[in-house]
């Protein structure tokens, strides 16, 4: 299969300029040659011009030219022939050389004219590659030059960025304020339920109801904490410190109840630069998910850290139900679980675990991938930029 060559806009404009010049130059060259060829006088006119008396009567056909007139006639014919040969032979070469110069000048002119468009492209690329969305949207395009279509495009792009920036800031502020406001009533509700459950005169039905409501309340608290952490992870890290993922993984595994799941660790040095609290939460979410969504019997989990070239790697593999390949990517969406969406079950968490993992990884300039195992379960791999030695 042939690969299709993609030309840039600058190259296409240059080719258009050069092609039009060459086409116009070739047409002009052909027209000049035709006019010169038609303008060559015949021999009779040349001979009449030899008559010093200025008579316009052509000599008879039998008239014999003098030797001087004959030489002058030959010289005149050679001059016109050389002129036609020069146009025919040297004209295309001259047109080609001037055309190459014109193409070079057209390349420079096209680049200068498209410079504002390149600034738009560079700014859009910086925003797209920014590790934090809220940071990238603060950038603006430097507007300069005459008020033409390209300047209007830059100004329109800046207005769009400003509105997007305000929209995202408002959304984050709303989530932050709502989460903080919901913390207080949930804390009060938990305290009241605990008092009601632990009263000596509380009946068995009241205690059962209170314990159920405490579980629901705890799930809501975890949901709020998850939303706050997700919002925090989506922002660029202000400070970074040296963190070894092997230490983080070993600490999280030691502090997390396995619940009957066999845990194996193979933690090698995996240094990176980041925020220790967020990296600990990343590892904790992976370990908790691997335990929570494991096989009901004979469950196991493997946690490994290592360094692969320029990356520090954290890998968590577990047994569990078979995950369809087409549903793996959807597990990283908020409130998504395998085969379900937005289920309000306290035992399965809030559905933000892998969303937070991806947000933390992106905030650190890394990535997270997941692969479904044919035997069941997932293999989740986090790659972060490794710290320099």
Tab-separated table of N, CA, C and O in Angstrom, residues 4-21 102-111 113-114 117 121:
chain	number	residue	atom	x	y	z
A	4	UNK	N	0.642	7.954	1.459
A	4	UNK	CA	0.255	9.238	0.903
A	4	UNK	C	1.071	10.349	1.555
A	4	UNK	O	1.138	10.456	2.772
A	5	UNK	N	1.738	11.151	0.708
A	5	UNK	CA	2.569	12.240	1.206
A	5	UNK	C	1.667	13.413	1.597
A	5	UNK	O	0.849	13.882	0.794
A	6	UNK	N	1.829	13.877	2.820
A	6	UNK	CA	1.026	14.996	3.321
A	6	UNK	C	1.894	16.248	3.336
A	6	UNK	O	2.936	16.288	3.997
A	7	UNK	N	1.476	17.230	2.581
A	7	UNK	CA	2.202	18.494	2.508
A	7	UNK	C	1.610	19.490	3.493
A	7	UNK	O	0.396	19.522	3.718
A	8	UNK	N	2.460	20.298	4.066
A	8	UNK	CA	1.997	21.353	4.961
A	8	UNK	C	1.344	22.470	4.152
A	8	UNK	O	1.505	22.558	2.920
A	9	UNK	N	0.608	23.310	4.858
A	9	UNK	CA	-0.036	24.435	4.191
A	9	UNK	C	1.003	25.371	3.587
A	9	UNK	O	0.812	25.901	2.483
A	10	UNK	N	2.121	25.549	4.275
A	10	UNK	CA	3.188	26.397	3.746
A	10	UNK	C	3.747	25.816	2.464
A	10	UNK	O	3.988	26.561	1.490
A	11	UNK	N	3.956	24.513	2.416
A	11	UNK	CA	4.475	23.877	1.206
A	11	UNK	C	3.465	23.974	0.062
A	11	UNK	O	3.841	24.222	-1.094
A	12	UNK	N	2.177	23.794	0.375
A	12	UNK	CA	1.167	23.881	-0.685
A	12	UNK	C	1.086	25.299	-1.248
A	12	UNK	O	0.969	25.487	-2.469
A	13	UNK	N	1.126	26.304	-0.368
A	13	UNK	CA	1.103	27.680	-0.855
A	13	UNK	C	2.333	27.974	-1.714
A	13	UNK	O	2.233	28.639	-2.762
A	14	UNK	N	3.493	27.471	-1.287
A	14	UNK	CA	4.705	27.694	-2.072
A	14	UNK	C	4.598	27.041	-3.444
A	14	UNK	O	4.992	27.628	-4.461
A	15	UNK	N	4.083	25.820	-3.477
A	15	UNK	CA	3.916	25.147	-4.764
A	15	UNK	C	2.915	25.875	-5.651
A	15	UNK	O	3.091	25.949	-6.876
A	16	UNK	N	1.866	26.425	-5.028
A	16	UNK	CA	0.888	27.180	-5.821
A	16	UNK	C	1.530	28.437	-6.399
A	16	UNK	O	1.390	28.741	-7.599
A	17	UNK	N	2.275	29.181	-5.556
A	17	UNK	CA	2.957	30.377	-6.050
A	17	UNK	C	3.924	30.024	-7.176
A	17	UNK	O	3.928	30.658	-8.250
A	18	UNK	N	4.766	29.020	-6.943
A	18	UNK	CA	5.751	28.628	-7.945
A	18	UNK	C	5.109	28.106	-9.203
A	18	UNK	O	5.564	28.402	-10.319
A	19	UNK	N	4.046	27.318	-9.053
A	19	UNK	CA	3.373	26.779	-10.233
A	19	UNK	C	2.742	27.871	-11.083
A	19	UNK	O	2.837	27.839	-12.316
A	20	UNK	N	2.101	28.839	-10.424
A	20	UNK	CA	1.505	29.942	-11.183
A	20	UNK	C	2.571	30.765	-11.897
A	20	UNK	O	2.391	31.178	-13.059
A	21	UNK	N	3.695	31.008	-11.219
A	21	UNK	CA	4.767	31.782	-11.870
A	21	UNK	C	5.330	31.030	-13.063
A	21	UNK	O	5.548	31.620	-14.137
A	102	UNK	N	11.958	32.263	-7.311
A	102	UNK	CA	10.615	32.666	-6.905
A	102	UNK	C	10.021	31.693	-5.890
A	102	UNK	O	9.359	32.104	-4.928
A	103	UNK	N	10.276	30.385	-6.075
A	103	UNK	CA	9.777	29.394	-5.115
A	103	UNK	C	10.419	29.606	-3.750
A	103	UNK	O	9.747	29.514	-2.709
A	104	UNK	N	11.734	29.894	-3.734
A	104	UNK	CA	12.407	30.147	-2.459
A	104	UNK	C	11.829	31.376	-1.766
A	104	UNK	O	11.568	31.364	-0.551
A	105	UNK	N	11.624	32.443	-2.542
A	105	UNK	CA	11.028	33.649	-1.961
A	105	UNK	C	9.596	33.363	-1.499
A	105	UNK	O	9.156	33.835	-0.440
A	106	UNK	N	8.852	32.572	-2.281
A	106	UNK	CA	7.488	32.211	-1.887
A	106	UNK	C	7.456	31.409	-0.602
A	106	UNK	O	6.554	31.570	0.216
A	107	UNK	N	8.473	30.549	-0.393
A	107	UNK	CA	8.560	29.781	0.857
A	107	UNK	C	8.736	30.711	2.053
A	107	UNK	O	8.090	30.542	3.081
A	108	UNK	N	9.614	31.707	1.890
A	108	UNK	CA	9.836	32.654	2.986
A	108	UNK	C	8.591	33.505	3.248
A	108	UNK	O	8.199	33.731	4.398
A	109	UNK	N	7.972	33.979	2.172
A	109	UNK	CA	6.784	34.824	2.325
A	109	UNK	C	5.635	34.033	2.943
A	109	UNK	O	4.917	34.527	3.829
A	110	UNK	N	5.454	32.773	2.492
A	110	UNK	CA	4.378	31.950	3.056
A	110	UNK	C	4.614	31.693	4.536
A	110	UNK	O	3.675	31.719	5.340
A	111	UNK	N	5.878	31.447	4.914
A	111	UNK	CA	6.173	31.243	6.333
A	111	UNK	C	5.879	32.467	7.170
A	111	UNK	O	5.363	32.356	8.284
A	113	UNK	N	3.702	34.846	6.438
A	113	UNK	CA	2.262	35.076	6.472
A	113	UNK	C	1.559	34.084	7.403
A	113	UNK	O	0.537	34.413	8.021
A	114	UNK	N	2.096	32.858	7.504
A	114	UNK	CA	1.457	31.832	8.327
A	114	UNK	C	1.990	31.811	9.760
A	114	UNK	O	1.604	30.928	10.539
A	117	UNK	N	-0.668	31.809	12.415
A	117	UNK	CA	-1.344	30.518	12.486
A	117	UNK	C	-0.485	29.492	13.213
A	117	UNK	O	-1.011	28.648	13.957
A	121	UNK	N	-1.311	27.166	16.563
A	121	UNK	CA	-1.061	25.727	16.647
A	121	UNK	C	-0.178	25.385	17.836
A	121	UNK	O	-0.438	24.414	18.563
